[in-house]
Short mmCIF file of N, CA and C in Angstrom, two decimals:
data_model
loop_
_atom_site.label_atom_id
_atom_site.label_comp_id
_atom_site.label_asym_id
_atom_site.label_seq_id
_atom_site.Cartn_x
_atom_site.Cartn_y
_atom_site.Cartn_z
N UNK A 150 140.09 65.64 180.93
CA UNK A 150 140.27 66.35 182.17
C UNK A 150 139.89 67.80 182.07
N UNK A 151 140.31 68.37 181.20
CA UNK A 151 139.87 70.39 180.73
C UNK A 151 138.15 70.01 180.50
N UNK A 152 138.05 69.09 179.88
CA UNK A 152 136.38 68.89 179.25
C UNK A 152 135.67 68.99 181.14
N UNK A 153 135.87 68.50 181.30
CA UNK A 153 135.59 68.44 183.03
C UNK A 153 135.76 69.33 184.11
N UNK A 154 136.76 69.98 183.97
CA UNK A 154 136.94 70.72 184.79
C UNK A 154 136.28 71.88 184.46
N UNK A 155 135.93 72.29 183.17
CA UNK A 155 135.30 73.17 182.63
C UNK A 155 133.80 73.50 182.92
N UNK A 156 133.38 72.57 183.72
CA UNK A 156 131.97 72.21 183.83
C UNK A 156 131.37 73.27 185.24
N UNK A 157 130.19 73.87 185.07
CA UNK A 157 129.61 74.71 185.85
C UNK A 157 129.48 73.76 187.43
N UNK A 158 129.41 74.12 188.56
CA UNK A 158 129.25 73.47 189.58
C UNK A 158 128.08 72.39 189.45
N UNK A 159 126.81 73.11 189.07
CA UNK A 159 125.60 72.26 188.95
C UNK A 159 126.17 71.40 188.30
N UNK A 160 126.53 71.44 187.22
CA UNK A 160 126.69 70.10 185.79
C UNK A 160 127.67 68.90 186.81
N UNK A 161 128.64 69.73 187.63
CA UNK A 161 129.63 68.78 188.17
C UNK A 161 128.92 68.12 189.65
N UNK A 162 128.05 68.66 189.79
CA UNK A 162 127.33 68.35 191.12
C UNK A 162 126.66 66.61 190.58
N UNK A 163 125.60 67.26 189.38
CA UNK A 163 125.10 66.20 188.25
C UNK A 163 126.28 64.69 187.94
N UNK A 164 127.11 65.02 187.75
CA UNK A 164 128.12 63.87 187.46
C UNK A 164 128.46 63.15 188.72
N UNK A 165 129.03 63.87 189.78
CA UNK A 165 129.50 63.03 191.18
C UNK A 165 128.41 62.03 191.63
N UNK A 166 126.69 62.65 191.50
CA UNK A 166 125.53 61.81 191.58
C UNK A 166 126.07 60.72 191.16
N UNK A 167 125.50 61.16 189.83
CA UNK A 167 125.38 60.08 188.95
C UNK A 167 126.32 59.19 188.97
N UNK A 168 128.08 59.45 188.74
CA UNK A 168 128.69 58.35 188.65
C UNK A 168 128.96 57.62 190.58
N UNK A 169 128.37 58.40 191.37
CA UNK A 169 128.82 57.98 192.89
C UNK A 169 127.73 56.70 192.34
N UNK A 170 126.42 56.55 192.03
CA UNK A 170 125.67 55.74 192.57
C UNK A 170 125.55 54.58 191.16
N UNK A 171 126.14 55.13 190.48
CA UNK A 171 126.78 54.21 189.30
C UNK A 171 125.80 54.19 188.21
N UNK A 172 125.04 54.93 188.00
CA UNK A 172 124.35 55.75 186.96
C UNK A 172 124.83 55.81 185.51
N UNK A 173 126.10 56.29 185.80
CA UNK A 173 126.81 57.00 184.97
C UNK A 173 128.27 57.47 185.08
N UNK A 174 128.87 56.58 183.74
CA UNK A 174 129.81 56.41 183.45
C UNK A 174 130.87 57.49 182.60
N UNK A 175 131.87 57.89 183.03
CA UNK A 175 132.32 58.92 182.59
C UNK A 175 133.67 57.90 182.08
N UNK A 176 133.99 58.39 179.94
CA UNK A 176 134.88 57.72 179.78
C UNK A 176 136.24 58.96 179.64
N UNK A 177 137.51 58.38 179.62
CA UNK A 177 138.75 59.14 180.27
C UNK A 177 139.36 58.68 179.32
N UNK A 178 140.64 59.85 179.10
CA UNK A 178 141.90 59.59 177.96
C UNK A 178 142.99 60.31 178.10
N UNK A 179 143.67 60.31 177.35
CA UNK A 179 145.04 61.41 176.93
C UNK A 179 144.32 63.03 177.39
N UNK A 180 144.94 64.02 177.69
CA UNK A 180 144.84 64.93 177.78
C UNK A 180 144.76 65.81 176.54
N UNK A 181 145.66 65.54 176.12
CA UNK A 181 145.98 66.23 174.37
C UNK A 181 145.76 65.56 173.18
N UNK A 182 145.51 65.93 171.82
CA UNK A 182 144.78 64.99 170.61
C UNK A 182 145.84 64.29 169.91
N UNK A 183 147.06 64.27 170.99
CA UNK A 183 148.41 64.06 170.46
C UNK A 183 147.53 62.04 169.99
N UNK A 184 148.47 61.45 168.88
CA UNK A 184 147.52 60.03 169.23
C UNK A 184 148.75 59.52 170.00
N UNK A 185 147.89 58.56 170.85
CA UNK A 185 149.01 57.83 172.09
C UNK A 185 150.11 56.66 171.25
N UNK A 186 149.38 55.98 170.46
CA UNK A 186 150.60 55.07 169.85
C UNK A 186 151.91 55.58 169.58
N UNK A 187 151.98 57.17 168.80
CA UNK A 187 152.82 57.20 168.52
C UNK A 187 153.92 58.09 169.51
N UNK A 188 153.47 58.06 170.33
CA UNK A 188 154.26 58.96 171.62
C UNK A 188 155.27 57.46 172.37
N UNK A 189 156.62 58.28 172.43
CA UNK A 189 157.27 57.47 173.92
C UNK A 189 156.48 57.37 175.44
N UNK A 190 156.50 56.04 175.79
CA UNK A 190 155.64 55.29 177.28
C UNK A 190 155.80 56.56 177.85
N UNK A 191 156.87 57.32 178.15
CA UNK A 191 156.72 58.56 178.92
C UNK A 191 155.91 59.35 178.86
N UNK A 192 155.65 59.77 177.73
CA UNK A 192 154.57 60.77 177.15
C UNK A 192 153.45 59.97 177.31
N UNK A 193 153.13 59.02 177.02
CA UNK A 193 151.81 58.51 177.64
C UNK A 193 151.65 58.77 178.53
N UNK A 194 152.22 58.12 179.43
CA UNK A 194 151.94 58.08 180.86
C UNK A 194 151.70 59.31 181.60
N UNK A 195 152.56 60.78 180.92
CA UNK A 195 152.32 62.02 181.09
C UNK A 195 150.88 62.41 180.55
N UNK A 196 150.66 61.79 179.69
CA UNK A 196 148.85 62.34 179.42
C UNK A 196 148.05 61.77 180.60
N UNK A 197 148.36 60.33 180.56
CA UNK A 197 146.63 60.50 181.90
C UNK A 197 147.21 61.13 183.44
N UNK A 198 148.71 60.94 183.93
CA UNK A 198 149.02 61.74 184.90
C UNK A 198 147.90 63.17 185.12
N UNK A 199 148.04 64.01 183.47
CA UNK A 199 147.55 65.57 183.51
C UNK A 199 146.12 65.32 183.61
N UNK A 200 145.66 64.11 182.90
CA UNK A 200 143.66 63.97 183.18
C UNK A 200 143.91 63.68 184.64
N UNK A 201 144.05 62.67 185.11
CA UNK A 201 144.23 62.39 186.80
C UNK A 201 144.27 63.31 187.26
N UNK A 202 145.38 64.53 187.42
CA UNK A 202 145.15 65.35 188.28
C UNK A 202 143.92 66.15 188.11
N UNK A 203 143.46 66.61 187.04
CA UNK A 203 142.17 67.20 186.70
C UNK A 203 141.00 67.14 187.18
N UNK A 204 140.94 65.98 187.12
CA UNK A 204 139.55 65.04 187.39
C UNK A 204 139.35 64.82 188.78
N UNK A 205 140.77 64.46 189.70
CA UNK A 205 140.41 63.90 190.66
C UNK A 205 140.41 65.41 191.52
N UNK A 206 140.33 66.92 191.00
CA UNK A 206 140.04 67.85 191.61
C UNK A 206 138.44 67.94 191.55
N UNK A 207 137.82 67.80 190.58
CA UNK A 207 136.40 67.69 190.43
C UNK A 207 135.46 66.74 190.59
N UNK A 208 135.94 65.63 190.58
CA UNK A 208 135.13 64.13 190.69
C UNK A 208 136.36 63.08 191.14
N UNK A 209 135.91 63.28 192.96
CA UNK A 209 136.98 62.32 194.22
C UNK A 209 137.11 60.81 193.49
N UNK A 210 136.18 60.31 192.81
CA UNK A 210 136.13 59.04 192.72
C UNK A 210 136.74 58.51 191.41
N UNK A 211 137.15 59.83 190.43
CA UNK A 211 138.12 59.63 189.51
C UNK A 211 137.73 59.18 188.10
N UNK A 212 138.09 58.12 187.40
CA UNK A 212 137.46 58.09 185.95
C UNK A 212 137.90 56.58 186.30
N UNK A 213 137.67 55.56 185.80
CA UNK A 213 137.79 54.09 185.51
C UNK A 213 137.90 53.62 184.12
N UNK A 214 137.35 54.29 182.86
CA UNK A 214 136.93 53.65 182.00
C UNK A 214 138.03 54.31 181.20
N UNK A 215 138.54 53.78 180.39
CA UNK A 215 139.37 54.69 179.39
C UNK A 215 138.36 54.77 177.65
N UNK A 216 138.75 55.80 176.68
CA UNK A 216 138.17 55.59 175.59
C UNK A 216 139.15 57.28 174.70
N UNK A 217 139.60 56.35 173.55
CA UNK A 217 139.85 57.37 173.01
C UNK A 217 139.53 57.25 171.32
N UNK A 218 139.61 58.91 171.15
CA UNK A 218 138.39 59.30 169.67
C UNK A 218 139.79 58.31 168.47
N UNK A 219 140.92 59.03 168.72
CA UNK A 219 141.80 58.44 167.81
C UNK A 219 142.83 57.49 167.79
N UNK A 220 142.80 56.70 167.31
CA UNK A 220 143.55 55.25 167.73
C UNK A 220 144.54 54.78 169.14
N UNK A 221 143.85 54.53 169.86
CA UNK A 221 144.66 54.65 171.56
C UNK A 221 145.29 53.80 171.55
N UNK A 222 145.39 52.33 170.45
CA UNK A 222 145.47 50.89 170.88
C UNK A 222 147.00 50.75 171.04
N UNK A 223 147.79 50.10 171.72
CA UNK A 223 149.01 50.42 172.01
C UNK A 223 149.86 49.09 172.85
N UNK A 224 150.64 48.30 172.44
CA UNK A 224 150.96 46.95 173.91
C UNK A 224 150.97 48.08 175.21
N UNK A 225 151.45 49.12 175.12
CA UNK A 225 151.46 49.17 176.51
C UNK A 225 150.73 50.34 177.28
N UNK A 226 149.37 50.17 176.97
CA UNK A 226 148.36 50.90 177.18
C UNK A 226 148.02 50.60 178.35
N UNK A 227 147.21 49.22 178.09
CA UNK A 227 146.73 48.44 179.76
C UNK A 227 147.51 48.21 180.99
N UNK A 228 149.30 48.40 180.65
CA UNK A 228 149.94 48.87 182.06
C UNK A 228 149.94 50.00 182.55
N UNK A 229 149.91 50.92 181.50
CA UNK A 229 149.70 52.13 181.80
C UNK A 229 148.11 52.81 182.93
N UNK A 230 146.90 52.04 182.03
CA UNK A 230 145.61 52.40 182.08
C UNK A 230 145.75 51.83 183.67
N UNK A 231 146.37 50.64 183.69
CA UNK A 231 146.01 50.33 185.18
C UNK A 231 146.78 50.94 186.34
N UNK A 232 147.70 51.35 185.91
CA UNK A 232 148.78 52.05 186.85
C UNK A 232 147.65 53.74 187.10
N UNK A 233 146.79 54.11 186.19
CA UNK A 233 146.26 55.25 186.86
C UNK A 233 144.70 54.59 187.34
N UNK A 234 144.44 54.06 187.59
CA UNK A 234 142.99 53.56 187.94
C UNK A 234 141.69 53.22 187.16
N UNK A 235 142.52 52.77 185.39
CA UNK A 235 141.46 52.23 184.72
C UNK A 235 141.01 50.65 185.02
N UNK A 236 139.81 50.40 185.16
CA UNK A 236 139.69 48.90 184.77
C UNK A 236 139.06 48.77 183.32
N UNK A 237 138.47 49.72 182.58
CA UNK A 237 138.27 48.97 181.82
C UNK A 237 138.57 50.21 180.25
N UNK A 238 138.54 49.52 179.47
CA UNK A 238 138.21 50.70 177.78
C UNK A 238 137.04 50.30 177.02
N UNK A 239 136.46 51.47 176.00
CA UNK A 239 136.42 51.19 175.35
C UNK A 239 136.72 51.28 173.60
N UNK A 240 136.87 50.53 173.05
CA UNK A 240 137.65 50.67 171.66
C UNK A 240 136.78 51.35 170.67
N UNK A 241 137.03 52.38 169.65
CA UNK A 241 135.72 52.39 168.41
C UNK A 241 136.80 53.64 167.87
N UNK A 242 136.50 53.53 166.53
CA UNK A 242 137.30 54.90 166.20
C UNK A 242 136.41 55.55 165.34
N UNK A 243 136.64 57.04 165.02
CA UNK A 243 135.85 57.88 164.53
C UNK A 243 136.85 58.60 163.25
N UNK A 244 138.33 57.42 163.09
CA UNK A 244 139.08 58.93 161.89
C UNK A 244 139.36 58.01 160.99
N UNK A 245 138.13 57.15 160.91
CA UNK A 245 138.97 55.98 159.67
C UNK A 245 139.94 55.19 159.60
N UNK A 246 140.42 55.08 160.79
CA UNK A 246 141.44 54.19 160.85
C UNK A 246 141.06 53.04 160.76
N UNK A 247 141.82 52.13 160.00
CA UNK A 247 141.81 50.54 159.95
C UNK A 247 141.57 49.94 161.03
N UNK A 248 140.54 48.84 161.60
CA UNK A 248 140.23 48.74 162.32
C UNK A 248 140.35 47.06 162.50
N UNK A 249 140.73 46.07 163.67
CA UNK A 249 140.44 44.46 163.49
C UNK A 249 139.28 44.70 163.53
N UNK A 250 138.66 43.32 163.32
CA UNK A 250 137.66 42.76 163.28
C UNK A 250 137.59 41.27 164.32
N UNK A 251 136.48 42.04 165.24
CA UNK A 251 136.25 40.93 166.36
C UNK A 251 135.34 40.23 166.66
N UNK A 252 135.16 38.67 167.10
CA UNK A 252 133.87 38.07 166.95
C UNK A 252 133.44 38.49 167.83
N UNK A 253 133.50 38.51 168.99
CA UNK A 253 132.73 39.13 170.10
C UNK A 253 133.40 40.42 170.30
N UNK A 254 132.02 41.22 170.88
CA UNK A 254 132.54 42.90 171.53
C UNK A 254 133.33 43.08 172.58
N UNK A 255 133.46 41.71 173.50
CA UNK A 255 134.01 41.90 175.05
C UNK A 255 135.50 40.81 174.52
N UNK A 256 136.56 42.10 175.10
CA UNK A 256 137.59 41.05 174.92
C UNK A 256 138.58 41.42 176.48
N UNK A 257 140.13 40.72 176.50
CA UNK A 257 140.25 41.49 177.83
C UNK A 257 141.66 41.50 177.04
N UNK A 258 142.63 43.08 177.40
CA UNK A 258 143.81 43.81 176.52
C UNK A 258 144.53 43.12 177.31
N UNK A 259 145.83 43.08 177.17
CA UNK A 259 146.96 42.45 177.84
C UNK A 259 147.94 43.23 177.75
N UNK A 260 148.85 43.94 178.21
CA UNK A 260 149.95 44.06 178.30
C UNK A 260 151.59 43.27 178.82
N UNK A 261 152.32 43.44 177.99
CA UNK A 261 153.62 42.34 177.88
C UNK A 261 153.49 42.34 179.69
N UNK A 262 153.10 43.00 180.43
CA UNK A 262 153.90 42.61 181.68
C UNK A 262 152.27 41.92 182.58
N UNK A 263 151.56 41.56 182.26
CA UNK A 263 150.47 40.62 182.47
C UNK A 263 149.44 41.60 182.75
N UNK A 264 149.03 42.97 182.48
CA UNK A 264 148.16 43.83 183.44
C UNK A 264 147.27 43.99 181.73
N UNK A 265 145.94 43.49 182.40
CA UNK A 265 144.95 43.23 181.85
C UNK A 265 143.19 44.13 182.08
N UNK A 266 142.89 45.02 181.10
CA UNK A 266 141.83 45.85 180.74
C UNK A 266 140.54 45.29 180.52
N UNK A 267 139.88 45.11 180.85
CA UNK A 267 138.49 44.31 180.57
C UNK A 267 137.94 45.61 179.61
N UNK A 268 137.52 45.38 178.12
CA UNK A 268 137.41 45.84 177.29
C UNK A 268 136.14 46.05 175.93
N UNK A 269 135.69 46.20 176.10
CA UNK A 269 134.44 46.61 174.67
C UNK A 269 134.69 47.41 173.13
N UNK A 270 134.49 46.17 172.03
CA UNK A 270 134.96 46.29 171.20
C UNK A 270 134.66 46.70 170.00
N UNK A 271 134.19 47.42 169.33
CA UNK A 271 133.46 47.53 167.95
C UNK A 271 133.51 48.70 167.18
N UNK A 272 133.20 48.10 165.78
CA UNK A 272 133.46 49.33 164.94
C UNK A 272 132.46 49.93 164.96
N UNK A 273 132.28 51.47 164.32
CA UNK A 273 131.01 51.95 164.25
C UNK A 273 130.30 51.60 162.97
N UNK A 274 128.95 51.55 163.24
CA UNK A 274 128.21 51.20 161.39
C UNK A 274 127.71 52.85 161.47
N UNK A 275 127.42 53.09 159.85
CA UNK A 275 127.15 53.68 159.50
C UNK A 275 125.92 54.38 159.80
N UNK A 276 125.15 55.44 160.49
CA UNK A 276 123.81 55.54 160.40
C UNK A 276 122.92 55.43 159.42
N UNK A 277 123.99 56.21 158.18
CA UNK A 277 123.23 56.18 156.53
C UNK A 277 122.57 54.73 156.46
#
Protein backbone atom coordinates (compact mmCIF):
# COMPACT_ATOMS: atom_id res chain seq x y z
CA UNK A 1 0.00 0.00 0.00
CA UNK A 2 3.07 2.89 0.91
CA UNK A 3 4.85 1.13 -2.31
CA UNK A 4 1.76 2.59 -4.15
CA UNK A 5 0.80 5.33 -2.84
CA UNK A 6 4.22 6.57 -3.25
CA UNK A 7 3.93 6.55 -6.91
CA UNK A 8 4.10 9.88 -9.10
CA UNK A 9 0.56 10.59 -10.70
CA UNK A 10 1.82 9.51 -14.22
CA UNK A 11 3.18 6.03 -12.86
CA UNK A 12 -0.38 5.78 -11.03
CA UNK A 13 -2.26 6.99 -14.06
CA UNK A 14 -0.02 3.90 -15.87
CA UNK A 15 -1.37 1.25 -13.35
CA UNK A 16 -5.31 2.18 -13.23
CA UNK A 17 -4.83 1.61 -17.33
CA UNK A 18 -3.30 -1.15 -17.16
CA UNK A 19 -4.91 -3.06 -14.37
CA UNK A 20 -8.67 -1.37 -15.45
CA UNK A 21 -8.29 -3.25 -18.83
CA UNK A 22 -6.58 -6.23 -17.26
CA UNK A 23 -3.13 -5.81 -18.57
CA UNK A 24 -1.76 -5.85 -15.46
CA UNK A 25 -1.76 -7.32 -12.38
CA UNK A 26 -0.82 -5.71 -9.23
CA UNK A 27 0.16 -8.30 -6.36
CA UNK A 28 -0.96 -7.11 -2.54
CA UNK A 29 0.10 -8.05 1.13
CA UNK A 30 0.68 -7.18 4.76
CA UNK A 31 1.53 -3.67 5.13
CA UNK A 32 4.56 -4.24 7.40
CA UNK A 33 7.59 -7.03 6.99
CA UNK A 34 6.09 -8.19 10.23
CA UNK A 35 5.70 -12.23 8.82
CA UNK A 36 1.86 -12.92 8.96
CA UNK A 37 2.02 -16.52 10.43
CA UNK A 38 3.29 -15.45 13.34
CA UNK A 39 0.96 -12.54 14.26
CA UNK A 40 -2.63 -12.99 16.14
CA UNK A 41 -5.82 -13.16 13.23
CA UNK A 42 -6.17 -9.60 14.54
CA UNK A 43 -3.02 -8.35 13.49
CA UNK A 44 -3.45 -9.89 10.26
CA UNK A 45 -6.38 -8.74 9.43
CA UNK A 46 -5.02 -5.21 10.61
CA UNK A 47 -2.31 -5.47 7.88
CA UNK A 48 -4.42 -5.73 4.73
CA UNK A 49 -7.21 -3.39 6.45
CA UNK A 50 -3.92 -0.59 6.30
CA UNK A 51 -3.01 -1.86 2.38
CA UNK A 52 -6.91 -1.56 1.60
CA UNK A 53 -7.19 1.67 2.73
CA UNK A 54 -4.08 2.76 0.77
CA UNK A 55 -4.69 1.39 -2.35
CA UNK A 56 -8.21 1.88 -2.67
CA UNK A 57 -7.19 5.83 -2.38
CA UNK A 58 -5.04 5.40 -5.52
CA UNK A 59 -6.34 2.50 -7.58
CA UNK A 60 -10.70 2.45 -7.18
CA UNK A 61 -10.56 -1.07 -8.32
CA UNK A 62 -8.29 -2.23 -5.47
CA UNK A 63 -5.74 -5.23 -5.49
CA UNK A 64 -7.18 -8.96 -5.96
CA UNK A 65 -4.13 -10.96 -5.93
CA UNK A 66 -2.33 -11.47 -2.73
CA UNK A 67 1.64 -12.40 -2.63
CA UNK A 68 4.00 -12.19 0.02
CA UNK A 69 8.12 -11.98 -0.03
CA UNK A 70 8.15 -13.88 3.47
CA UNK A 71 6.27 -16.84 4.42
CA UNK A 72 2.43 -15.63 4.31
CA UNK A 73 1.12 -19.31 4.40
CA UNK A 74 -1.23 -19.45 7.32
CA UNK A 75 -4.96 -21.73 7.86
CA UNK A 76 -6.37 -18.58 8.14
CA UNK A 77 -5.14 -16.52 5.44
CA UNK A 78 -7.80 -17.32 2.68
CA UNK A 79 -10.63 -16.10 5.18
CA UNK A 80 -8.95 -13.34 5.75
CA UNK A 81 -7.68 -12.66 1.91
CA UNK A 82 -11.30 -13.03 0.99
CA UNK A 83 -12.90 -10.94 3.53
CA UNK A 84 -10.69 -7.95 1.89
CA UNK A 85 -11.21 -8.66 -1.85
CA UNK A 86 -8.56 -11.25 -2.72
CA UNK A 87 -9.43 -14.01 -5.14
CA UNK A 88 -6.44 -15.25 -5.69
CA UNK A 89 -2.29 -15.65 -4.27
CA UNK A 90 0.57 -16.24 -5.20
CA UNK A 91 3.01 -18.55 -3.18
CA UNK A 92 7.13 -18.44 -3.74
CA UNK A 93 9.52 -17.41 -1.11
CA UNK A 94 12.69 -15.48 -1.36
CA UNK A 95 14.25 -16.06 2.60
CA UNK A 96 14.89 -19.70 2.42
CA UNK A 97 12.30 -20.89 4.03
CA UNK A 98 11.37 -24.55 3.80
CA UNK A 99 9.16 -24.87 1.28
CA UNK A 100 6.28 -28.09 0.21
CA UNK A 101 6.67 -29.47 -2.73
CA UNK A 102 3.79 -29.50 -5.27
CA UNK A 103 2.88 -31.54 -8.31
CA UNK A 104 1.07 -29.03 -9.97
CA UNK A 105 1.55 -25.03 -9.68
CA UNK A 106 -2.33 -24.34 -9.46
CA UNK A 107 -3.79 -25.42 -6.26
CA UNK A 108 -6.95 -23.85 -4.44
CA UNK A 109 -6.07 -22.70 -0.23
CA UNK A 110 -8.83 -23.50 2.06
CA UNK A 111 -9.54 -22.10 5.11
CA UNK A 112 -11.16 -24.08 8.27
CA UNK A 113 -14.34 -22.05 7.59
CA UNK A 114 -14.68 -23.17 3.72
CA UNK A 115 -13.34 -19.72 2.01
CA UNK A 116 -11.17 -20.75 -0.71
CA UNK A 117 -8.07 -18.76 -2.75
CA UNK A 118 -7.45 -19.94 -6.19
CA UNK A 119 -3.68 -20.08 -5.99
CA UNK A 120 -0.15 -20.43 -7.90
CA UNK A 121 2.45 -22.40 -6.57
CA UNK A 122 6.21 -22.75 -6.84
CA UNK A 123 9.50 -22.60 -5.63
CA UNK A 124 12.03 -20.45 -7.15
CA UNK A 125 15.06 -22.27 -9.20
CA UNK A 126 18.06 -20.91 -9.13
CA UNK A 127 19.23 -18.60 -12.08
CA UNK A 128 22.95 -19.84 -11.46
Amino acid sequence: GRDIAAFDEGTLQLLREGTGNNQLEILGGPQTKRVLATLPVESQAWEFEQTERQVKDVLPQGIDCFASKDSGLGPEIPQILMKFGYRYAVHFTTDGTTYPMMRGPKLHWTAADGSVVETLSRVPINAS
